[in-house]
mmCIF file of C-alpha atoms in Angstrom:
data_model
loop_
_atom_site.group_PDB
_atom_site.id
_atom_site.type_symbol
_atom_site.label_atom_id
_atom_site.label_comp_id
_atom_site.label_asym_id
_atom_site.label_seq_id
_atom_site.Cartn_x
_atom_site.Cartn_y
_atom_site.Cartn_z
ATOM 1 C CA UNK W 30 66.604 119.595 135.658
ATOM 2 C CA UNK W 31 69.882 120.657 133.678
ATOM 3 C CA UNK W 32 69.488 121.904 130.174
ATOM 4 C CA UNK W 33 71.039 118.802 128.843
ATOM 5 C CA UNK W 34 68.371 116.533 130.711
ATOM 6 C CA UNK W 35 65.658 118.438 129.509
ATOM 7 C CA UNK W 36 67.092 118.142 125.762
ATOM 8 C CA UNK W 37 67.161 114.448 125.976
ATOM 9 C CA UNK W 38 63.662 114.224 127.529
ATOM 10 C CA UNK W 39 62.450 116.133 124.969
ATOM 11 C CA UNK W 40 63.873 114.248 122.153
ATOM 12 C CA UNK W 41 62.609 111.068 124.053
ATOM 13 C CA UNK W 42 58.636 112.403 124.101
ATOM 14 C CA UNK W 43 58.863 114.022 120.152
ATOM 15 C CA UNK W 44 61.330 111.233 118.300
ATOM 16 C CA UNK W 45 58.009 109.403 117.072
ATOM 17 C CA UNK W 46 55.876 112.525 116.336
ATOM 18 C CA UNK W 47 58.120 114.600 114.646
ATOM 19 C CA UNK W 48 62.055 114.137 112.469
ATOM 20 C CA UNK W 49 65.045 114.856 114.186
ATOM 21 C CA UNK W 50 65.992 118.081 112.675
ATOM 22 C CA UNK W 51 62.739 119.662 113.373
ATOM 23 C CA UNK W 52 62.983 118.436 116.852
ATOM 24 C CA UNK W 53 66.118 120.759 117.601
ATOM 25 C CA UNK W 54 64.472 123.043 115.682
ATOM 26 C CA UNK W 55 61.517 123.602 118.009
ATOM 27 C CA UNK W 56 63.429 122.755 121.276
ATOM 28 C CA UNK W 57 66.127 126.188 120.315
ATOM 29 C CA UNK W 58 62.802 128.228 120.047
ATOM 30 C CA UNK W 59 60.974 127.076 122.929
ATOM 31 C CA UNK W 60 64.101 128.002 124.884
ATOM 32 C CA UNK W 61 64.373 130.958 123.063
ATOM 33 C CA UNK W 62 61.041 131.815 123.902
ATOM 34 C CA UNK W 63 60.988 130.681 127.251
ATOM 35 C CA UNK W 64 63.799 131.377 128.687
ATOM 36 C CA UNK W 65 67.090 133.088 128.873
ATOM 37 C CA UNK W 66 69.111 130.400 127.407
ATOM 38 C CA UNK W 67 69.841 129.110 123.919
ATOM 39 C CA UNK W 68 71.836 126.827 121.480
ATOM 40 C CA UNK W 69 75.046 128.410 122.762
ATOM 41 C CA UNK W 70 74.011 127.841 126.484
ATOM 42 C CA UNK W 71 73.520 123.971 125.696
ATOM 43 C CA UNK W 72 76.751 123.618 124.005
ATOM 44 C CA UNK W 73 78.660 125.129 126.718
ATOM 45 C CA UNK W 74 76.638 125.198 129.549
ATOM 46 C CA UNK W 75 75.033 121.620 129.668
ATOM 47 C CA UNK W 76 74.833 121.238 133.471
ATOM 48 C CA UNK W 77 73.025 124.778 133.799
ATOM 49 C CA UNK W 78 70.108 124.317 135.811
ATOM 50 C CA UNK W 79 66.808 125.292 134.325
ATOM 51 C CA UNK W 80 64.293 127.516 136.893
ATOM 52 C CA UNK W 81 60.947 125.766 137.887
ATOM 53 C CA UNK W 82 58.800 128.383 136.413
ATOM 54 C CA UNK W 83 60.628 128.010 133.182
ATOM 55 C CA UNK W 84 60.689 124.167 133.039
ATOM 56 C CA UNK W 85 56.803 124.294 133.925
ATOM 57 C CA UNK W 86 56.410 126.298 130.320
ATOM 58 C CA UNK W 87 58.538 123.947 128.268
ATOM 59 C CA UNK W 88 57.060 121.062 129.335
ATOM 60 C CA UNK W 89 53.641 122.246 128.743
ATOM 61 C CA UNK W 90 54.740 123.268 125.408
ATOM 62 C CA UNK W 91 55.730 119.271 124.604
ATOM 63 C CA UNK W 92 52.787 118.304 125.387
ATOM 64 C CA UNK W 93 51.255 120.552 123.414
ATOM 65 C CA UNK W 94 53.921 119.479 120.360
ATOM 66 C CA UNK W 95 53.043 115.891 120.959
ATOM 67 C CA UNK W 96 48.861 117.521 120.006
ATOM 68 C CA UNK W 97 50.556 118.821 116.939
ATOM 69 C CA UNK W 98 49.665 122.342 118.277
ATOM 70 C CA UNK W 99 51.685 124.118 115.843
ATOM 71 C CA UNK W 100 54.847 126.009 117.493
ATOM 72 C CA UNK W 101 53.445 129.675 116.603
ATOM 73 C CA UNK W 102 50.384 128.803 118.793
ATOM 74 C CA UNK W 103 52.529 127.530 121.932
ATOM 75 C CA UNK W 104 54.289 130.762 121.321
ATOM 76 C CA UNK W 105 51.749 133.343 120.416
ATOM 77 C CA UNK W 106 54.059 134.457 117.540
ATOM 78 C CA UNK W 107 55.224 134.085 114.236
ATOM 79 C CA UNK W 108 57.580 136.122 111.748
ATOM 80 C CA UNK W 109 56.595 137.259 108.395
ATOM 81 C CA UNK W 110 59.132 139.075 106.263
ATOM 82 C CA UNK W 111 61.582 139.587 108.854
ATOM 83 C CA UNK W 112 58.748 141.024 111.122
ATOM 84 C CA UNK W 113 57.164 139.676 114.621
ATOM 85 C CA UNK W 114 53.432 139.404 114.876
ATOM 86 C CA UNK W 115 51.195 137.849 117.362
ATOM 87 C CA UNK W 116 48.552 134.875 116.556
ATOM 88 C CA UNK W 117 46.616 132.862 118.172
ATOM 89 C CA UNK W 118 43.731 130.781 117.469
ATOM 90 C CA UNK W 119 41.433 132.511 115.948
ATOM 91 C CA UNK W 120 43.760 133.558 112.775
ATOM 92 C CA UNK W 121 45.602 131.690 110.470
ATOM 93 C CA UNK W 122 49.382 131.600 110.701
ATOM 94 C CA UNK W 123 51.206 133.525 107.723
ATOM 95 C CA UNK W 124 52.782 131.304 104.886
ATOM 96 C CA UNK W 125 55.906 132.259 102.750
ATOM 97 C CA UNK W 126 53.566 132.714 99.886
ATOM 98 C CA UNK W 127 51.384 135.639 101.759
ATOM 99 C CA UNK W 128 55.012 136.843 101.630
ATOM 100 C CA UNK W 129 55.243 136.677 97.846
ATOM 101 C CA UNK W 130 51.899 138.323 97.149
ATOM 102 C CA UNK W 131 53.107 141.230 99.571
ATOM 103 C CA UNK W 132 56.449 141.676 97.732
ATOM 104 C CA UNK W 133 54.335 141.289 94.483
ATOM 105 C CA UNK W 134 52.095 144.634 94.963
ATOM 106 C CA UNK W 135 55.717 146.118 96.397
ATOM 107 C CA UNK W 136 57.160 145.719 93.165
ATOM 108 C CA UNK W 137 54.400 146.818 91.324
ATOM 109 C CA UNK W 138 53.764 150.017 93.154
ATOM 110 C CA UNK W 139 57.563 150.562 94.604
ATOM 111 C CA UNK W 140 57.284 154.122 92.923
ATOM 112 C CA UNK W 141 54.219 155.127 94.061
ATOM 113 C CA UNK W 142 52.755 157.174 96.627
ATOM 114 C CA UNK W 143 49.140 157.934 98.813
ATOM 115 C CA UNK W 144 47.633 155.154 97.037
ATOM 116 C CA UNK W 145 44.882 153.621 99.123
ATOM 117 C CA UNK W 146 44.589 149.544 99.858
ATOM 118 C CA UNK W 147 42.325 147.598 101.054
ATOM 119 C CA UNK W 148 42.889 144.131 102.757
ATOM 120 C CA UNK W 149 39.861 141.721 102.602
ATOM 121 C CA UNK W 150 40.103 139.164 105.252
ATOM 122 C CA UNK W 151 43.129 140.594 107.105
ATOM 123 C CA UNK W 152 43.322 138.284 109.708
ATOM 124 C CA UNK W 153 46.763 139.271 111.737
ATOM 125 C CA UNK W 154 46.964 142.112 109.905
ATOM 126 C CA UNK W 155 50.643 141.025 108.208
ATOM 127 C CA UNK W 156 49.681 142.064 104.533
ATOM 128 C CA UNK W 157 48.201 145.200 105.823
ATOM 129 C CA UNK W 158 50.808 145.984 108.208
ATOM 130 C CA UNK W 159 54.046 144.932 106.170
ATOM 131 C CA UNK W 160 52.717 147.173 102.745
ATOM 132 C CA UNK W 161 52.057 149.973 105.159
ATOM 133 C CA UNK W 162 55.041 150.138 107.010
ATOM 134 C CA UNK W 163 57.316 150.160 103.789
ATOM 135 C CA UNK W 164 55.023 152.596 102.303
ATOM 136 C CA UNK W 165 54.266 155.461 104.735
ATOM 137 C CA UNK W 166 52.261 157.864 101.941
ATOM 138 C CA UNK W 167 49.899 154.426 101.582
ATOM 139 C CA UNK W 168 46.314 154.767 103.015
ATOM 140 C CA UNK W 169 45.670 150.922 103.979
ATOM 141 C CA UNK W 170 42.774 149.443 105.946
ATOM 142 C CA UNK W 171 42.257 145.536 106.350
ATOM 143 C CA UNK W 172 38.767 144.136 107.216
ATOM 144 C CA UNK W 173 37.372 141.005 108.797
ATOM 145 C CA UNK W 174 34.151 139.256 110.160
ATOM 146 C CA UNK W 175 35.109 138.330 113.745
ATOM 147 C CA UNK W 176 36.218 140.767 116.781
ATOM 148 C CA UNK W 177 38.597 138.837 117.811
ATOM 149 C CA UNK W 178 40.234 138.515 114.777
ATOM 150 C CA UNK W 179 40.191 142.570 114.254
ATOM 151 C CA UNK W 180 41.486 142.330 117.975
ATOM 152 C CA UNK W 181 44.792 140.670 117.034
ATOM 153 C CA UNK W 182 45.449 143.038 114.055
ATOM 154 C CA UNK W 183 45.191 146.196 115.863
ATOM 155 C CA UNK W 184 47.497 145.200 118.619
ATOM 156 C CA UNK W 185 49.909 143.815 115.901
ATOM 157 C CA UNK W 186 49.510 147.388 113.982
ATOM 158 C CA UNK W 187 50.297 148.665 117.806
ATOM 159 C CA UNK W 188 53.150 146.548 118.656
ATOM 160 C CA UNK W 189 54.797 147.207 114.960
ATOM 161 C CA UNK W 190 54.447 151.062 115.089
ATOM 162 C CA UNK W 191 52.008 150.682 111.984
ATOM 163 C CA UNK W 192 49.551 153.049 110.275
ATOM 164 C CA UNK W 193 46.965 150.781 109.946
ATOM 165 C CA UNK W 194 43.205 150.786 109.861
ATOM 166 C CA UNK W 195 41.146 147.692 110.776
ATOM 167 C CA UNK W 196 37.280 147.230 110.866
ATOM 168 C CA UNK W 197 34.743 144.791 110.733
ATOM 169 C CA UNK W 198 33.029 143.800 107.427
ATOM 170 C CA UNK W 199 31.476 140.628 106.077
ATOM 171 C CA UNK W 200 32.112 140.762 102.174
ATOM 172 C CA UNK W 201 29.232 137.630 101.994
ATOM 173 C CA UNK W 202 27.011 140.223 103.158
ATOM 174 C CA UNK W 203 28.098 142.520 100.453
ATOM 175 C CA UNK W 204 25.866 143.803 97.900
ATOM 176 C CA UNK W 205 26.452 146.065 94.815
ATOM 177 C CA UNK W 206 24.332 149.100 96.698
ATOM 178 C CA UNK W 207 26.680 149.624 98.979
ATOM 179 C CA UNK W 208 29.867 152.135 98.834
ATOM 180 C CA UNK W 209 32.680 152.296 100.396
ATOM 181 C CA UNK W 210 35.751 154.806 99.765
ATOM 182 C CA UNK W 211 37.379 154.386 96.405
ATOM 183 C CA UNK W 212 41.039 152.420 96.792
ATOM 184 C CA UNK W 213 43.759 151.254 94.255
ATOM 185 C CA UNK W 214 44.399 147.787 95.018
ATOM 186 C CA UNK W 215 41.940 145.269 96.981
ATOM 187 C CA UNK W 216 44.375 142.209 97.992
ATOM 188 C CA UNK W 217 43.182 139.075 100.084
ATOM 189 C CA UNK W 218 44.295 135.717 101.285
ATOM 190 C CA UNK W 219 40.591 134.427 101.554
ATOM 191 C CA UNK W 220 39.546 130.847 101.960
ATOM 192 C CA UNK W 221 39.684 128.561 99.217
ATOM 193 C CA UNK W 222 40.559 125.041 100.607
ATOM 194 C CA UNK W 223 37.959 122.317 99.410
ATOM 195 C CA UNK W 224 36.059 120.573 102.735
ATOM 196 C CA UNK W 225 37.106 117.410 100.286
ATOM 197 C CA UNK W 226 40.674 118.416 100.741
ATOM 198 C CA UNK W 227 40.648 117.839 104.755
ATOM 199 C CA UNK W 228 41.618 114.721 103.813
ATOM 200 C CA UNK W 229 45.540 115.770 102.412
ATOM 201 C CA UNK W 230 45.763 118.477 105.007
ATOM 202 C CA UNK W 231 47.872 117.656 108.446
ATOM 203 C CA UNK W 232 46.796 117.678 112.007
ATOM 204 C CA UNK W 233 48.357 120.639 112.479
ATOM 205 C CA UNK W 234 46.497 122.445 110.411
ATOM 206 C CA UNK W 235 43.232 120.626 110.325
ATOM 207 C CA UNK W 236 43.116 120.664 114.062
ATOM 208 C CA UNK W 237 44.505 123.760 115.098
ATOM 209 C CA UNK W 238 43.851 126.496 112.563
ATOM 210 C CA UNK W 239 40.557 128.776 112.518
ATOM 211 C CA UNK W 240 38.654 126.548 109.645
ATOM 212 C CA UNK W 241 36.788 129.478 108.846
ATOM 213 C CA UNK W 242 39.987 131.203 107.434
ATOM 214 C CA UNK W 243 41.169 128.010 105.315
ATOM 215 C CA UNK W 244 38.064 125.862 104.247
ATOM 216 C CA UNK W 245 35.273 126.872 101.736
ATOM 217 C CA UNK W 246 32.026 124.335 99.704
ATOM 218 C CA UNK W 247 32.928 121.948 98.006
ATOM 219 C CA UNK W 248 29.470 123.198 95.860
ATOM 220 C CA UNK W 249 31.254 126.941 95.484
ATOM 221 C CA UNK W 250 34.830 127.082 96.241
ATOM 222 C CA UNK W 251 34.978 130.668 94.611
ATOM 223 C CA UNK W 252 32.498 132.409 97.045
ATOM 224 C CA UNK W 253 35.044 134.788 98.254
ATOM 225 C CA UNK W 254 36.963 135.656 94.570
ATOM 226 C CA UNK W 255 33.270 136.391 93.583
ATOM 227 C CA UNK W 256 32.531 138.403 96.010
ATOM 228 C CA UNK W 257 35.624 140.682 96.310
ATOM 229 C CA UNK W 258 35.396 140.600 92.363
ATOM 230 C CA UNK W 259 32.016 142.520 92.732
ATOM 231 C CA UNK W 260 33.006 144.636 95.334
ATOM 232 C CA UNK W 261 36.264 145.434 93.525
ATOM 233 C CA UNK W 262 34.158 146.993 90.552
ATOM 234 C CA UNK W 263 32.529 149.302 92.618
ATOM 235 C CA UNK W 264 35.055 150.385 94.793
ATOM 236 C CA UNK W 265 38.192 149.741 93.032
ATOM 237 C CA UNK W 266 39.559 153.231 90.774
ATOM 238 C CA UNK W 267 39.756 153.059 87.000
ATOM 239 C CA UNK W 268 43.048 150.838 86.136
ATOM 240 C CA UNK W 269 42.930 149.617 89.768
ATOM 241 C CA UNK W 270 43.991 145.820 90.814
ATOM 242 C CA UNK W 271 42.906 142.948 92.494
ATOM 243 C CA UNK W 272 45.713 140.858 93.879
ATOM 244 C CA UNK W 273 44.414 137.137 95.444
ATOM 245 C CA UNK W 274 46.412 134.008 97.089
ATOM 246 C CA UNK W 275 44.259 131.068 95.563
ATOM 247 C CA UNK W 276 44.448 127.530 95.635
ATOM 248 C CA UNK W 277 46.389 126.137 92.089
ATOM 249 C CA UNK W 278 43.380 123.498 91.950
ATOM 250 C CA UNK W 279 41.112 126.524 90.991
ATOM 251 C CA UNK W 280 42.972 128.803 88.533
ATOM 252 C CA UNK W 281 41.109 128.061 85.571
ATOM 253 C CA UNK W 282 38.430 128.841 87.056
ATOM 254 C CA UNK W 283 38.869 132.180 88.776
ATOM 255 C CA UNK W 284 40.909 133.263 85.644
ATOM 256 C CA UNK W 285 37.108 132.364 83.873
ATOM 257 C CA UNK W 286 35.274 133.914 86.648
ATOM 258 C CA UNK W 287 37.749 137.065 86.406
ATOM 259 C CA UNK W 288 37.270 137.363 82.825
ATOM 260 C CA UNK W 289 33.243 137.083 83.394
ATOM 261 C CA UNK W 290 33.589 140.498 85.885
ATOM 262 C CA UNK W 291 35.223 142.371 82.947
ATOM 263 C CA UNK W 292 39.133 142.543 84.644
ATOM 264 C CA UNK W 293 41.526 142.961 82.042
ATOM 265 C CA UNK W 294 45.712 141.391 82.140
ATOM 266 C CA UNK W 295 44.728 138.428 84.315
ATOM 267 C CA UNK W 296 48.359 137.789 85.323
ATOM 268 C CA UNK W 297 49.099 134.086 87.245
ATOM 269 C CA UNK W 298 51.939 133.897 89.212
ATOM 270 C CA UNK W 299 53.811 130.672 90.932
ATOM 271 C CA UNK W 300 55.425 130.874 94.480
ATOM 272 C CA UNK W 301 58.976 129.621 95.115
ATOM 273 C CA UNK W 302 57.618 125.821 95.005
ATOM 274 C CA UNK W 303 56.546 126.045 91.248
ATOM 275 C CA UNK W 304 52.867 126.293 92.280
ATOM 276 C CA UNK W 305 50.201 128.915 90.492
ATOM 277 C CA UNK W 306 49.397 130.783 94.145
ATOM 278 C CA UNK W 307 48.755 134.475 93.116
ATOM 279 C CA UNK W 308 46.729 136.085 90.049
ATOM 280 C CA UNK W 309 46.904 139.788 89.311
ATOM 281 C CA UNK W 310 43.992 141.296 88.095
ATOM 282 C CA UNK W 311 43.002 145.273 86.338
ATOM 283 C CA UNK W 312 39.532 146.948 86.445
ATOM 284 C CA UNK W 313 38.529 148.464 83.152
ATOM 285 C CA UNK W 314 40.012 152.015 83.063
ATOM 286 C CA UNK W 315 36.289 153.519 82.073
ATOM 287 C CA UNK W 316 35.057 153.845 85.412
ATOM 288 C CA UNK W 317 31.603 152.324 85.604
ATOM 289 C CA UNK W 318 29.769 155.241 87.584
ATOM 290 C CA UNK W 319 30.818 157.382 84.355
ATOM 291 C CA UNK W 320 29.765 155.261 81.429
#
């Protein structure tokens, strides 16, 4: 098959799924991906034949488009801010406004040095990774409940060259007794999608991503924020933050809940599509251990 027969094949099997522009969008990366040619090669090179082994891999990967198995999955990769990590099933792809909250505690911190973070729920290990490869003095470990999932961020810390500690740790399981090592910041992207918002979500998401890292109760949607908010008072240093992703349904609510724990200049924050996605948080400078 020639590279221009395989383009109009796959335009043939996707035109009902998926638009046209995202249909070019996906065939350029699969042949990216998959083999050694590209947009260039089609434009010039239209008769080019295509090797077996390599036609045997893109047309596995339409079938698995026509599933709505999202294109990082088929590919095992994704890029967040400007960097390549591996995913797979068992953790959630990186959105734009992870990217945000990253560049967020950048800004906030861009002068400082050896300050320790912690990443709750790390899943790939981008926040982790990305803070501590732009800041090389930083002392940053991410956490998560499944192997697997602490599997992925390790080789991505690996692959990437980063400083990065990962371990396993259920915050759920968290109570007040325990201690960990004092840190600066705590940031997560934990789940906060309703079970009653399945309904608005798309079948790439709902049927593809990990639904432990996206869906919480609808009885307590802030089981995570109230959790890290506890752990944050014990572990986090006087004047130290809590950054969280949250879902814009909820802000009222975490901004109470927040206020409740004793966190002082509750800051809300809206990502590049006008939505409130990231709140900013400070722990009492008085340290509790010392009043």
């Amino acid at each position: 098959m020639t590279l221009i027969e395989l383009k109009n094949w796959f335009v043939q099997m996707l035109n009902q799924k998926y638009p046209r522009r995202e249909i070019d969008f996906y065939f350029n990366q699969l042949m990216e991906h998959f083999t050694t040619f590209d947009s260039i090669d089609l434009a010039l090179r239209p008769n080019q034949i295509i090797p077996k082994k390599n036609l045997t891999f893109l047309k596995e990967a339409t079938i698995e488009l026509l599933e709505f198995r999202p294109l990082q999955y088929i590919s095992g990769e994704t890029v967040f801010l400007e960097r390549t990590f591996k995913v797979n099933k068992h953790v959630m792809i990186p959105r734009p406004e992870t990217e945000e909250l990253v560049q967020w505690i950048q800004a906030d911190y861009q002068s400082s040095k050896n300050i320790r973070v912690m990443d709750m729920g790390t899943g790939s290990g981008c926040i982790a990774i990305s803070l501590s490869l732009e800041n090389p003095t930083w002392n940053i470990s991410g956490c998560d409940i499944h192997k697997d999932i602490i599997k992925i961020a390790r080789q991505n810390a690996k692959d990437l060259n980063a400083n990065t500690n990962f371990f396993y740790f259920d915050i759920i399981q968290y109570t007040p007794t325990q201690k960990d090592f004092k840190v600066n910041v705590i940031v997560s992207n934990p789940p906060y999608v309703t079970h009653g918002e399945k309904k608005e979500m798309l079948p790439n998401v709902l049927n593809w991503e990990p639904h432990s890292a996206l869906f919480v109760s609808n009885d307590n949607p802030l089981i995570f924020y109230r959790k890290i908010a506890t752990y944050g008072l014990q572990n986090l240093k006087p004047n130290g933050k809590l950054y969280f992703e949250i879902n814009p349904k909820f802000h009222r609510e975490i901004k109470d809940l927040l206020n409740n724990f004793n966190y002082t200049d509750i800051v809300f924050k809206k990502d590049t599509f006008d939505r409130i996605r990231m709140v900013r948080a400070t722990k009492e400078q008085i340290d509790s251990e010392g009043a």
